[in-house]
Coordinates of C-alpha atoms and ligand atoms in Angstrom, one line a residue:
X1 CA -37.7 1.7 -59.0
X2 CA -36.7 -1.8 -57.9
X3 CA -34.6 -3.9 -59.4
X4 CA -31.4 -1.8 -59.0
X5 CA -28.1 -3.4 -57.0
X6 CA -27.3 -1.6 -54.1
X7 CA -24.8 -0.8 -55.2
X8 CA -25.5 1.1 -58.2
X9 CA -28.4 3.2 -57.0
X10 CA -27.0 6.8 -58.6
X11 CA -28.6 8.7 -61.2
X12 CA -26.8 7.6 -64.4
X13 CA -28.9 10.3 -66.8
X14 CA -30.8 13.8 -66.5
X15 CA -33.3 14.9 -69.4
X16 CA -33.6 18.7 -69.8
X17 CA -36.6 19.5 -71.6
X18 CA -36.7 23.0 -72.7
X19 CA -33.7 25.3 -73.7
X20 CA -34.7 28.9 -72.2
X21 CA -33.1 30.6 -69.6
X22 CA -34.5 27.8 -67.1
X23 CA -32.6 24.9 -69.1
X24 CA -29.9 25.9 -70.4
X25 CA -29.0 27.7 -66.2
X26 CA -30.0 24.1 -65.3
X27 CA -27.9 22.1 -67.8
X28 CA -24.4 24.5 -67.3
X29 CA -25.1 24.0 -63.3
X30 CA -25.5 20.4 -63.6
X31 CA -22.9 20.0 -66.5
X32 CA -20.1 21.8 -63.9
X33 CA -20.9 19.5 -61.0
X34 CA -21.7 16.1 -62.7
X35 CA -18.8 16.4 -65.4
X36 CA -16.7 13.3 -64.8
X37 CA -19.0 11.8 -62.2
X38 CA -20.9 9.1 -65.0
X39 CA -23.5 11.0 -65.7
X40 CA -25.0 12.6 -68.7
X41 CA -27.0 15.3 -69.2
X42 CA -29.0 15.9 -72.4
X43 CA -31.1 18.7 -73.3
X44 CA -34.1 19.0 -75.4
X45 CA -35.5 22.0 -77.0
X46 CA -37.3 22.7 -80.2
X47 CA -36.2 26.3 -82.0
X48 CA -39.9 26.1 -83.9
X49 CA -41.4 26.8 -80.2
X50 CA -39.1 29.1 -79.0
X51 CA -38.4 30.6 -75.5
X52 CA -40.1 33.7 -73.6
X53 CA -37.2 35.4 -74.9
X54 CA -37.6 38.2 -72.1
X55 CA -36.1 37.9 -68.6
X56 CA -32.9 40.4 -68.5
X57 CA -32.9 41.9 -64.9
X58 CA -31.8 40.2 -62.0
X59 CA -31.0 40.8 -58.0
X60 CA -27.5 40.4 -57.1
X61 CA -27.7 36.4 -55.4
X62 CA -27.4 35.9 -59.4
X63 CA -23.4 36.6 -58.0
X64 CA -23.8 33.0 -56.5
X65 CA -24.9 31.2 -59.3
X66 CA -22.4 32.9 -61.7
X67 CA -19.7 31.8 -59.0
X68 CA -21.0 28.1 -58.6
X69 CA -20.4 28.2 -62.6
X70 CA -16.9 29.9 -62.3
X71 CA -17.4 32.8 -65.0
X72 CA -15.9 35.8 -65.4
X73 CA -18.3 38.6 -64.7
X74 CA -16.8 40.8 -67.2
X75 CA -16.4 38.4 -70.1
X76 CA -19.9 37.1 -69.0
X77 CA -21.0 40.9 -69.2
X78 CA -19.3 41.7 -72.6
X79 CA -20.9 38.5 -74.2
X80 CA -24.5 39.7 -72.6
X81 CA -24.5 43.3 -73.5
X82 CA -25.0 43.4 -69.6
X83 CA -25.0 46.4 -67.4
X84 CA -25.1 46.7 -63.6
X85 CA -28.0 46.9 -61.7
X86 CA -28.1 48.6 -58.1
X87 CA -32.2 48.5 -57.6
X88 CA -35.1 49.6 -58.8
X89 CA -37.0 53.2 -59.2
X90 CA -40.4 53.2 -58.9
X91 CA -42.4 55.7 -60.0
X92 CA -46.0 56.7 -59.9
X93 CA -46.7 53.9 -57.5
X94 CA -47.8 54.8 -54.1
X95 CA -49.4 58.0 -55.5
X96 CA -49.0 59.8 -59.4
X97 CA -45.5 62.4 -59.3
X98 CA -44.2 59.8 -56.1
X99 CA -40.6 58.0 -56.9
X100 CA -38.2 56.1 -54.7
X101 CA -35.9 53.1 -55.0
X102 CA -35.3 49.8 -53.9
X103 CA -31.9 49.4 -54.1
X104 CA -29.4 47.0 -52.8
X105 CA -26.8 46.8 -50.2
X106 CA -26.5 48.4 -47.1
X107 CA -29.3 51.6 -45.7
X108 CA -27.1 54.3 -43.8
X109 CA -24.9 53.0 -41.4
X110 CA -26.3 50.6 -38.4
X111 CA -25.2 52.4 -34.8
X112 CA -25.2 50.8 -31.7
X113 CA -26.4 47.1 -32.9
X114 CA -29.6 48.6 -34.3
X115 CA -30.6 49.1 -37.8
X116 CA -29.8 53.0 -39.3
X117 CA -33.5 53.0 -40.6
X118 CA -34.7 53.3 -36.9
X119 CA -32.8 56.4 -36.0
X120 CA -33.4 57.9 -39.3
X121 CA -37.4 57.0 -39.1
X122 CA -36.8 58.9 -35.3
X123 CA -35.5 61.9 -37.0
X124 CA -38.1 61.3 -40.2
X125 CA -40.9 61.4 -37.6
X126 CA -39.6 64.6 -36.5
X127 CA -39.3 66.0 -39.5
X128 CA -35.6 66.5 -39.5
X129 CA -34.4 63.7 -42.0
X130 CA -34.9 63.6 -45.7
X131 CA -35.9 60.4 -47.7
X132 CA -34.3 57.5 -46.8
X133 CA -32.7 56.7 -50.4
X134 CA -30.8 59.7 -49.7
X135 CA -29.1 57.6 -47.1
X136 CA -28.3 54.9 -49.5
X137 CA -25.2 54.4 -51.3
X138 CA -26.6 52.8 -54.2
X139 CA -30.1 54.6 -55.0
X140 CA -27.6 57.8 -55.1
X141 CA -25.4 55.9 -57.0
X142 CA -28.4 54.8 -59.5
X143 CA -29.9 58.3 -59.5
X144 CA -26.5 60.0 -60.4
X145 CA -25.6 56.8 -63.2
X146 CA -22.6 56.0 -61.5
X147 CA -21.0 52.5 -60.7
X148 CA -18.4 50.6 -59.2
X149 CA -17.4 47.7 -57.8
X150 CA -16.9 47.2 -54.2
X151 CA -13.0 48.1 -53.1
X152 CA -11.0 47.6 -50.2
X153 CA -11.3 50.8 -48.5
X154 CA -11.6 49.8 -45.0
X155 CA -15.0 51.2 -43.5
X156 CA -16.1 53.0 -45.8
X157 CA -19.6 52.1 -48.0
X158 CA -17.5 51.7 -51.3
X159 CA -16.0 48.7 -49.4
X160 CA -20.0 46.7 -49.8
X161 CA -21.6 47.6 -53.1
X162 CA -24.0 45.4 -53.9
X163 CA -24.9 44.8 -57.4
X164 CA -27.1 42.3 -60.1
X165 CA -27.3 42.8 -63.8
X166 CA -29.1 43.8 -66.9
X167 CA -28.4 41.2 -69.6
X168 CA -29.9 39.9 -73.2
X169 CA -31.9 37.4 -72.2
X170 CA -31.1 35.9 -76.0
X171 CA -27.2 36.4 -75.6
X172 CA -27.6 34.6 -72.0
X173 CA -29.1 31.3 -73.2
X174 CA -26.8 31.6 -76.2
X175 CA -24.3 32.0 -73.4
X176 CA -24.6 29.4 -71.2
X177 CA -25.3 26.5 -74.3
X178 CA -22.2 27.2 -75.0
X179 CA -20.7 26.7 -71.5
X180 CA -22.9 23.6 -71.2
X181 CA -21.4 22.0 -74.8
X182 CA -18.4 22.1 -73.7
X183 CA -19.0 20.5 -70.4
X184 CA -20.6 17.3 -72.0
X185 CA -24.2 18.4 -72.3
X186 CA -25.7 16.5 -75.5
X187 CA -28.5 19.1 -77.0
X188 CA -30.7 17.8 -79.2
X189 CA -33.2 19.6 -81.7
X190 CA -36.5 18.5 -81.3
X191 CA -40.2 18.8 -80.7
X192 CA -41.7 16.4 -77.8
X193 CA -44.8 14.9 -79.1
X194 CA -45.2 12.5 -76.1
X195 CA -44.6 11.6 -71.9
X196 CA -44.1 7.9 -71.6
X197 CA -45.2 6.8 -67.8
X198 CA -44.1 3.7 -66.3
X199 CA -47.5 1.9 -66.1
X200 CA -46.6 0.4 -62.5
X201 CA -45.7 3.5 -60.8
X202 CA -46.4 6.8 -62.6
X203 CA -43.1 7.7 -63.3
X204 CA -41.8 9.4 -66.7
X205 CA -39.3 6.6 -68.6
X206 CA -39.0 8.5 -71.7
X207 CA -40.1 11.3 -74.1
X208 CA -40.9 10.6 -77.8
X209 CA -39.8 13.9 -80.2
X210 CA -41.3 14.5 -83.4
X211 CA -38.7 12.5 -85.3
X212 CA -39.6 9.8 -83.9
X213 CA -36.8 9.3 -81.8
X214 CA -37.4 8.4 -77.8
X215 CA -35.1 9.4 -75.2
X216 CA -34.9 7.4 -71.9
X217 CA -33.5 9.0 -68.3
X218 CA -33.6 8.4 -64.4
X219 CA -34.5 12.2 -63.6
X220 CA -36.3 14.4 -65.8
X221 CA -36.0 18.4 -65.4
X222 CA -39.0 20.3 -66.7
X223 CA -37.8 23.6 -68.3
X224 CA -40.9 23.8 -71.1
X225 CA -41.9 26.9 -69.9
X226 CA -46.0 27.9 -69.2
X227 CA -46.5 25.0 -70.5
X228 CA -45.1 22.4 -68.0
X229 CA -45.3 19.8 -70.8
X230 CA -44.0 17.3 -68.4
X231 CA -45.0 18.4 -65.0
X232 CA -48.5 19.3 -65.7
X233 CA -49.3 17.7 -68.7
X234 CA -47.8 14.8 -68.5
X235 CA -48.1 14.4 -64.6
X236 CA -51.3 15.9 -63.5
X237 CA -50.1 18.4 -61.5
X238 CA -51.8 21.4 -60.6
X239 CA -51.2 25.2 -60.8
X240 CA -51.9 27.4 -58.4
X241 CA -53.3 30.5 -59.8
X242 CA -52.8 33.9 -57.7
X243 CA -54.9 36.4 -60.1
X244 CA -56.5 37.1 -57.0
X245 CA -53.2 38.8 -55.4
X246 CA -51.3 39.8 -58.4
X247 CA -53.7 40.4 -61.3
X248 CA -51.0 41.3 -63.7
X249 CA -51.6 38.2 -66.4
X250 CA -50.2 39.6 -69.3
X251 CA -46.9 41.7 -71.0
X252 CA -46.4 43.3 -74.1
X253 CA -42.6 43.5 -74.4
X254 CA -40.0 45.8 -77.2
X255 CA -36.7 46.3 -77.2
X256 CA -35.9 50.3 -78.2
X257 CA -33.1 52.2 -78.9
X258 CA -30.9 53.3 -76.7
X259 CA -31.9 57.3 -75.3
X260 CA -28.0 57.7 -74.0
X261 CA -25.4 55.6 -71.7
X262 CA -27.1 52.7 -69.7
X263 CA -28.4 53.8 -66.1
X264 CA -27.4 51.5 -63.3
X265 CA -31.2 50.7 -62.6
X266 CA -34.3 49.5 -63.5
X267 CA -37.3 51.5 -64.0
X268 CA -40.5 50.6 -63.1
X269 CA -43.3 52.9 -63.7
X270 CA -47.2 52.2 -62.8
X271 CA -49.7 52.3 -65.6
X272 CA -53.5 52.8 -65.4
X273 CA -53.7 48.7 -65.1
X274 CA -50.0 47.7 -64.7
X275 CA -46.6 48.7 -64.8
X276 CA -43.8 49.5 -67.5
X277 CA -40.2 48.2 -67.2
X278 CA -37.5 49.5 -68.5
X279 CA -34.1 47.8 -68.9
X280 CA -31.0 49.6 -70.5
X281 CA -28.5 47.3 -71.9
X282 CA -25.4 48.3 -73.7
X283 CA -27.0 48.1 -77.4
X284 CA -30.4 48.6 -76.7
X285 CA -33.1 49.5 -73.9
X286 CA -35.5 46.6 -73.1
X287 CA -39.1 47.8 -72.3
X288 CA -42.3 45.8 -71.3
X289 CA -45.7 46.7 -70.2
X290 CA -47.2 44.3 -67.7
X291 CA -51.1 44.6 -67.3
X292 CA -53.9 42.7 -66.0
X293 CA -56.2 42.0 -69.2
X294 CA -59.7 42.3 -66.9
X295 CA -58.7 45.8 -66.7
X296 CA -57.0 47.1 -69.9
X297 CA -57.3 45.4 -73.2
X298 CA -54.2 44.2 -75.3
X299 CA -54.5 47.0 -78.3
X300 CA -54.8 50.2 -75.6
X301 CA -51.7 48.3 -73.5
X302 CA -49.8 48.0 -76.7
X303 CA -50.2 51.8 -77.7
X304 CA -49.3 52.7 -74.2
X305 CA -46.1 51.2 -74.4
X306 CA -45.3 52.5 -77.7
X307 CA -46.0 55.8 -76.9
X308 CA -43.5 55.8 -73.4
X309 CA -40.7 54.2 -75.3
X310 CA -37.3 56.7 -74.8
X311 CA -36.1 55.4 -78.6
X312 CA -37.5 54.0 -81.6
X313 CA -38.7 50.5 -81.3
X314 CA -36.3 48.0 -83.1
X315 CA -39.0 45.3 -83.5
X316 CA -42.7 44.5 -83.3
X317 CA -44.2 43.9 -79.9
X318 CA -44.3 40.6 -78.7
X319 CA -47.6 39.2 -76.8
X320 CA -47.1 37.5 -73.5
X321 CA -49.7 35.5 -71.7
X322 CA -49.5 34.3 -68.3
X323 CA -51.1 32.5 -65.2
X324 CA -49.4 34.2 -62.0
X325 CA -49.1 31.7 -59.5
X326 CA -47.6 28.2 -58.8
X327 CA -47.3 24.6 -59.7
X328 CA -49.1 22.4 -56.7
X329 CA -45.8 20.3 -56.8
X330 CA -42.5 21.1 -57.9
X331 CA -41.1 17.9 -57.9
X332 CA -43.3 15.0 -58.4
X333 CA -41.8 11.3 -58.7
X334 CA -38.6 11.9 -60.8
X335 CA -39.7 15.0 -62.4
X336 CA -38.4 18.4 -61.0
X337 CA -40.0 21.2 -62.6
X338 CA -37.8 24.7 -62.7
X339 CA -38.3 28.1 -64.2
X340 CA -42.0 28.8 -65.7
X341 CA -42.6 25.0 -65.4
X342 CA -43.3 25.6 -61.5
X343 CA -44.9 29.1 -61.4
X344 CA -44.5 32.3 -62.1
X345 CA -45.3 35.7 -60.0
X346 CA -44.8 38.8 -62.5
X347 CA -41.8 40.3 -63.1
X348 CA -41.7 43.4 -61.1
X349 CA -39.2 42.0 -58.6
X350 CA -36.9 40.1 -61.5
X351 CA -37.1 37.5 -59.0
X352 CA -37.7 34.8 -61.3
X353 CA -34.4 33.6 -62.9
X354 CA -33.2 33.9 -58.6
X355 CA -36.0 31.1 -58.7
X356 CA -34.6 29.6 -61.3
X357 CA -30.7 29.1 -59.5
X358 CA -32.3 28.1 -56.0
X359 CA -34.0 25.6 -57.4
X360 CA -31.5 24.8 -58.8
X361 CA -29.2 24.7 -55.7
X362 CA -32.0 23.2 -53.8
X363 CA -31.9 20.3 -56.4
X364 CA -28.3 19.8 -55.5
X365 CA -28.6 20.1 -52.0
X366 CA -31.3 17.2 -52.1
X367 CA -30.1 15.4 -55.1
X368 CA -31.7 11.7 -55.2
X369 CA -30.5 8.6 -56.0
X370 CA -32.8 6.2 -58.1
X371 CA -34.9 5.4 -55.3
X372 CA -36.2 9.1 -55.0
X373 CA -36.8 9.4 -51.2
X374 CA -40.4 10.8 -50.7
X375 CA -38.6 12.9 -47.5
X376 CA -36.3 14.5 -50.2
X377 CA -38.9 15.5 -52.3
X378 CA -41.6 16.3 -49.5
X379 CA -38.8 18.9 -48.2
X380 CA -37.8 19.9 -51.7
X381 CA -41.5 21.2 -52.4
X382 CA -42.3 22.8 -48.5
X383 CA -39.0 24.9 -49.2
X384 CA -40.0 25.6 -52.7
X385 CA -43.6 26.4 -51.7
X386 CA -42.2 28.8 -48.6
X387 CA -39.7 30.4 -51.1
X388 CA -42.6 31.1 -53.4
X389 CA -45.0 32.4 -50.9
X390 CA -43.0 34.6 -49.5
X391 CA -42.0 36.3 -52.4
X392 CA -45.7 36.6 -53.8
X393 CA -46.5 38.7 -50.2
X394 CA -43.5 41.3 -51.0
X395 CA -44.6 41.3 -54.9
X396 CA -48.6 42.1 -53.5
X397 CA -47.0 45.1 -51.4
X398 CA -46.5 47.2 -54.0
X399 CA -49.7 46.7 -55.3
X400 CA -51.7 46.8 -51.9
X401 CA -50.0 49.6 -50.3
X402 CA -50.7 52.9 -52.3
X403 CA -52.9 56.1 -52.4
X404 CA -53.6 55.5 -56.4
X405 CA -57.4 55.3 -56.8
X406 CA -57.8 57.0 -60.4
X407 CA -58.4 53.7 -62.0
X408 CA -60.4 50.6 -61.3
X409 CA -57.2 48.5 -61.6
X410 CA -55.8 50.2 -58.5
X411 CA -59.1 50.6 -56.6
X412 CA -58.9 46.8 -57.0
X413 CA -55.5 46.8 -55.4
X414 CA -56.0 48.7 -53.0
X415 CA -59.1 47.1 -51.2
X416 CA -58.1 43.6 -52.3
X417 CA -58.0 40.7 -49.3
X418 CA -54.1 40.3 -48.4
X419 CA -52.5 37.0 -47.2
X420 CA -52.5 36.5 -43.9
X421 CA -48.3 36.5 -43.5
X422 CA -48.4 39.8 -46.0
X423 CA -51.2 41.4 -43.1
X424 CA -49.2 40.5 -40.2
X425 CA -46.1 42.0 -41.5
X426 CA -47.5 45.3 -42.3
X427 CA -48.9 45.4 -39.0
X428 CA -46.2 45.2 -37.4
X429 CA -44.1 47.4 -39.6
X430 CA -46.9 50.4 -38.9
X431 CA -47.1 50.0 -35.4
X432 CA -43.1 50.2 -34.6
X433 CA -40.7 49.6 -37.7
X434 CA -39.5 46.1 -37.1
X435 CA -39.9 43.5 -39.8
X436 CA -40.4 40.1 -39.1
X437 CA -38.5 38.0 -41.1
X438 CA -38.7 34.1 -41.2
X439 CA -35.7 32.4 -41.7
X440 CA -34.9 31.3 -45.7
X441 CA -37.1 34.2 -47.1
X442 CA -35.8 36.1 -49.7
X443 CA -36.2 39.5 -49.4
X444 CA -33.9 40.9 -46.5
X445 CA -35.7 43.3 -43.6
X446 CA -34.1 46.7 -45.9
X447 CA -36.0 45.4 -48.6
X448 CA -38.9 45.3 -46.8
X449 CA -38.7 48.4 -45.6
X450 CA -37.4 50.8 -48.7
X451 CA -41.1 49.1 -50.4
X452 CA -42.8 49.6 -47.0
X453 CA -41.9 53.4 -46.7
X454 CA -41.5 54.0 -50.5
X455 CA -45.0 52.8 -50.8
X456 CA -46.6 55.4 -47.9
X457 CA -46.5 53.4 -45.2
X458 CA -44.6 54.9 -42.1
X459 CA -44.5 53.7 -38.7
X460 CA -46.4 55.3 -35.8
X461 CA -42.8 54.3 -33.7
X462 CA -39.1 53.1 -33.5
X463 CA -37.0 51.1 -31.8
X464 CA -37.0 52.6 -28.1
X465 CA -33.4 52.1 -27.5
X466 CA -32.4 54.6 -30.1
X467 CA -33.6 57.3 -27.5
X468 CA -30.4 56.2 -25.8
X469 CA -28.7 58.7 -27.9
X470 CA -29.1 62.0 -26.9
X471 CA -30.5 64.8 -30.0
X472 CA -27.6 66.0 -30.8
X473 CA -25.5 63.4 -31.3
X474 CA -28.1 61.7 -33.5
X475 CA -28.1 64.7 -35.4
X476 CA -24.6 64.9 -36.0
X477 CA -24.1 61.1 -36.6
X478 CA -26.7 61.1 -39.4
X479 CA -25.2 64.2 -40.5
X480 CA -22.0 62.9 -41.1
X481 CA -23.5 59.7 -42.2
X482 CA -25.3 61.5 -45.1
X483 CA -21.8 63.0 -45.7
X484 CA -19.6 60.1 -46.3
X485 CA -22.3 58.6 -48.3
X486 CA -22.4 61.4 -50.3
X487 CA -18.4 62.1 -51.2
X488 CA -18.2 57.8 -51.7
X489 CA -20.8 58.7 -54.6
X490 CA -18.8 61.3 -55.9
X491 CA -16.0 59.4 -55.7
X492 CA -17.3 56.9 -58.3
X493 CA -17.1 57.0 -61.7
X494 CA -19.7 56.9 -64.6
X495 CA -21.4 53.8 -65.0
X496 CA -20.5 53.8 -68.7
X497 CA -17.2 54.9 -68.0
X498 CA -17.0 51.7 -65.9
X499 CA -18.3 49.3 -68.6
X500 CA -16.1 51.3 -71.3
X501 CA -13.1 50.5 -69.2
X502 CA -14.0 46.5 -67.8
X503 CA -16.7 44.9 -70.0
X504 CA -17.4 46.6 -73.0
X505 CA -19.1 44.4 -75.7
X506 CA -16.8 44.0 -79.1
X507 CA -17.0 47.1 -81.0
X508 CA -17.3 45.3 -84.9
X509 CA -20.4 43.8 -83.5
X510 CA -23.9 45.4 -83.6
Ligands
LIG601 C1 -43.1 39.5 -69.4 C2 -42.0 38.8 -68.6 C3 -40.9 39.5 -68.1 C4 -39.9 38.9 -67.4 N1 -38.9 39.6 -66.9 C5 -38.0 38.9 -66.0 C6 -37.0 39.6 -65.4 O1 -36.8 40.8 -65.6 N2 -36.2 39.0 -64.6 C7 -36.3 37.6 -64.3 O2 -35.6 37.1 -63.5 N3 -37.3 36.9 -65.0 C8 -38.1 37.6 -65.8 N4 -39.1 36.8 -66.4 C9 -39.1 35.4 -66.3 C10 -38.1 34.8 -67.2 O3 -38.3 35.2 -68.5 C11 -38.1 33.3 -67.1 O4 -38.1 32.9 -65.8 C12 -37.0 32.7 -67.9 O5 -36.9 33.2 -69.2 C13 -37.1 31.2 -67.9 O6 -38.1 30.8 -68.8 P1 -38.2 29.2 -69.1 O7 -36.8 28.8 -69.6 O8 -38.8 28.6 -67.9 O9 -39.3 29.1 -70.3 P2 -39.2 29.4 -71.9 O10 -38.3 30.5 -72.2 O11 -40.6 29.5 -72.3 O12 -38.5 28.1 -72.5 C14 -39.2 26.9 -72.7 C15 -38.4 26.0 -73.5 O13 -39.1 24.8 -73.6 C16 -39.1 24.4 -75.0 N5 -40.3 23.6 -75.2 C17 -41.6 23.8 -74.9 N6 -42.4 22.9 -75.4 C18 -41.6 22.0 -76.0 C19 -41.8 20.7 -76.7 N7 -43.0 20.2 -76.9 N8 -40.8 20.1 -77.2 C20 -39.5 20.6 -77.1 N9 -39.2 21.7 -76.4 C21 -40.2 22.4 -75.9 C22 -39.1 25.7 -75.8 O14 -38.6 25.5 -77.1 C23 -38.1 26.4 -74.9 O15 -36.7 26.1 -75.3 C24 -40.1 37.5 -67.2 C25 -41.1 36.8 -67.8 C26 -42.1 37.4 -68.5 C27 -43.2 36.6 -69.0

């Protein structure tokens, strides 16, 4: 990369190739922050491929990239079909008939500087406390299909609602092209054919399309999906596979019709060799059964999922076929490869479009010039690589951690060798509640814990200090606890009465 005056060392041109959910989130990010700053952005993408097409649930840091962009949530919603999102209800997972949720925001109410969970696992252990969702705002909230956003009511929950969304994965790229156009990004229609490599030093100069054309940059962003045309193919760089932990590898997926008003969740109910989503949107219900194909084969999945639809299908089921697992490098010389380029871990966490916007972020945070510091990229990859493992561990709980043993898929899961980091944190969990959390992971310690508990596994012991607090005042604080939670619920309104009145999607449209 010599050659260059010191002067003029910035990145003059980015190369998108791919236009799913990865590029185009990559191109409207880059096109806000680089618009006016001389440099372009051009995306490539070729309709005859396609995209995954799936991808419509989210976790609410989504908020952030939506905010970097500047959009408004309801006009984003209304474009999308979107609905709101306050967890996710498993079912049948730590034993056939079990169900609890993982939902977001805040678990009781903290007392004395110490989580709520610790006094309610005191009173659990006791027998005197319920489940712990029914000390969550938002899994009643999701079980009773009721929504709202957060207000300014001083102390009370309704003040911190935490929400993601449900979107049209379709409507979302659509979305954000359009948003990306009119910030400057140049898209162009086109199948690459070929990588061309600067003999000298291995890096990409250019990629040749089909037509013939070739298009030149400084930084090249691989969004090409399983493929990782330029990462992997192109580059040499590995993958990673993680079968081993999560031996989901492949999804048949259908949207249906709608059974009734949205719900404010997503369902996720285990299968003799998988899982089934379900995602209700505000035209149609997205469905998709995730299996691992050494256990079930792809006619038996197919029929399964047809036959736990809640409305007719409204289009043939598509095939999906993936590696779980990730790229050995995520940035390699001036290739950064984001979305299913670098990896993929299964859906069951809709983690993977949050992968998407902190790589993003984490792009921008250690943006290079033309000399591509080897520090920048070294650090870019160890916090990708930590993100990613981190991620896979709470993914392999659910798995791990349950009582199923009517089919060889979960015999496998249950007796499979965990991570080490995955090991220690269940450990500690059992022994006496607290989660150890490293700094930068993803999943927050309530997380942690709704999965740990909502998957059987309850600690032998608490935090001491909550035996500070004599019996009866615990009693009466969780009472009134459960109380407050309980009128804020009733207190909100429908969930569709929320979209009808804020985000509605056009009524001429279908
Ligand atoms: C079954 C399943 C369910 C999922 N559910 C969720 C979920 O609920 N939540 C979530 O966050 N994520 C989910 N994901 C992941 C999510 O779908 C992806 O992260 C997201 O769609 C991004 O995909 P992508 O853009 O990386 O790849 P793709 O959608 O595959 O896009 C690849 C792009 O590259 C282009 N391309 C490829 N080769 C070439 C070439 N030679 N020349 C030109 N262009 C090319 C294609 O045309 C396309 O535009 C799911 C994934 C799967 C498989």
């Amino acid at each position: 990369m010599s050659g260059f005056a010191m002067t003029d060392r910035n990145i003059r041109k980015i190369l998108i190739a791919g236009g799913g959910t990865a590029g185009w989130m990559t191109a409207a990010a880059l096109a806000k922050i680089f618009r006016e700053r001389g440099c372009r952005i051009q995306l490539v993408e070729s309709e005859e491929i396609g995209t995954v097409g799936v991808g419509e649930a989210t976790i609410p840091q989504v908020q952030l990239y939506n905010r970097l962009l500047g959009l408004d949530e309801d006009d984003f919603l209304r474009r999308t079909r979107g609905t709101f999102k306050l967890g996710i209800q498993f079912v049948d997972w730590y034993r056939k008939g079990s169900s609890y949720t993982h939902a977001f925001g805040e678990v009781g109410r903290d007392m004395e500087a110490i989580p709520f969970y610790h006094y309610w696992l005191k009173e659990h252990l006791a027998g005197r406390a319920g489940a712990i969702g029914d000390y969550t705002l938002a899994a009643l909230a999701a079980q009773q299909g009721k929504f709202m956003r957060s207000i300014d009511a001083g102390n009370s929950p309704l003040s911190n609602i935490v929400y993601a969304f449900h979107f049209d994965a379709a409507l979302y790229a659509r979305y954000l092209r359009e948003f990306a156009e009119q910030r400057g990004v140049v898209r162009t229609e086109g199948r690459i054919r070929r990588t061309n490599l600067n003999p000298h030093n291995g890096f990409i100069e250019s990629v040749a399309l089909e037509s013939g054309e070739s298009i030149g940059a400084d930084l090249f962003i691989d969004c090409t999906g399983f493929r990782g045309l330029l990462v992997g193919e192109a580059l040499g760089v590995g993958y990673e596979d993680w079968r081993h932990w999560l031996p989901c590898d492949r999804a048949w997926a259908v949207p249906c019709e709608s059974a009734g008003d949205p719900v404010p969740y997503t369902r996720s109910t285990a299968r003799p060799a998988g899982w089934q989503w379900r995602i209700p949107l505000q035209h149609r219900t997205g469905n998709g059964h995730v299996y691992s194909s050494r256990f079930m084969d792809d006619g038996e999945a197919r029929d399964m999922l047809l036959q736990n639809l809640d409305g007719a299908p409204l289009a043939e089921p598509k095939l999906l076929k993936f590696t779980t697992g990730k790229r050995r490098k995520f940035w390699h010389r001036n290739c950064v490869a984001i979305g299913l380029a670098s990896g993929f871990m299964e859906p069951l966490e809709s983690t993977s479009i949050h992968l998407v916007q902190s790589a993003i972020a984490r792009l921008l945070t250690l943006f290079p010039n033309r000399h591509f510091d080897v520090e920048d990229i070294d650090e870019y990859n160890r916090q990708t690589h930590f993100e990613m493992d981190r991620i896979r561990d709470f993914l392999i709980l659910h798995y791990c951690a349950t009582e199923r043993d009517d089919s060889e898929f979960w015999r496998y899961c249950r007796t499979m060798e965990l991570p080490e980091t995955l090991l220690q944190k269940i450990g500690q969990f059992r022994k006496n509640g607290r989660i150890v959390r490293v700094d930068g992971e993803l999943f927050n310690e309530l997380s942690w814990m709704e999965v740990m508990v909502g998957q059987g596994i309850i600690p032998q012991s608490y935090h001491p200090l909550v035996d500070v607090m004599p019996d009866e005042m615990l009693a009466a604080r969780m009472a009134e606890i459960k109380s407050v939670i309980d009128r804020s619920v009733e207190a909100m309104p429908a969930h569709s009465e929320f979209i009808a009145k804020h985000c509605a999607r056009p009524t001429e449209e279908g």
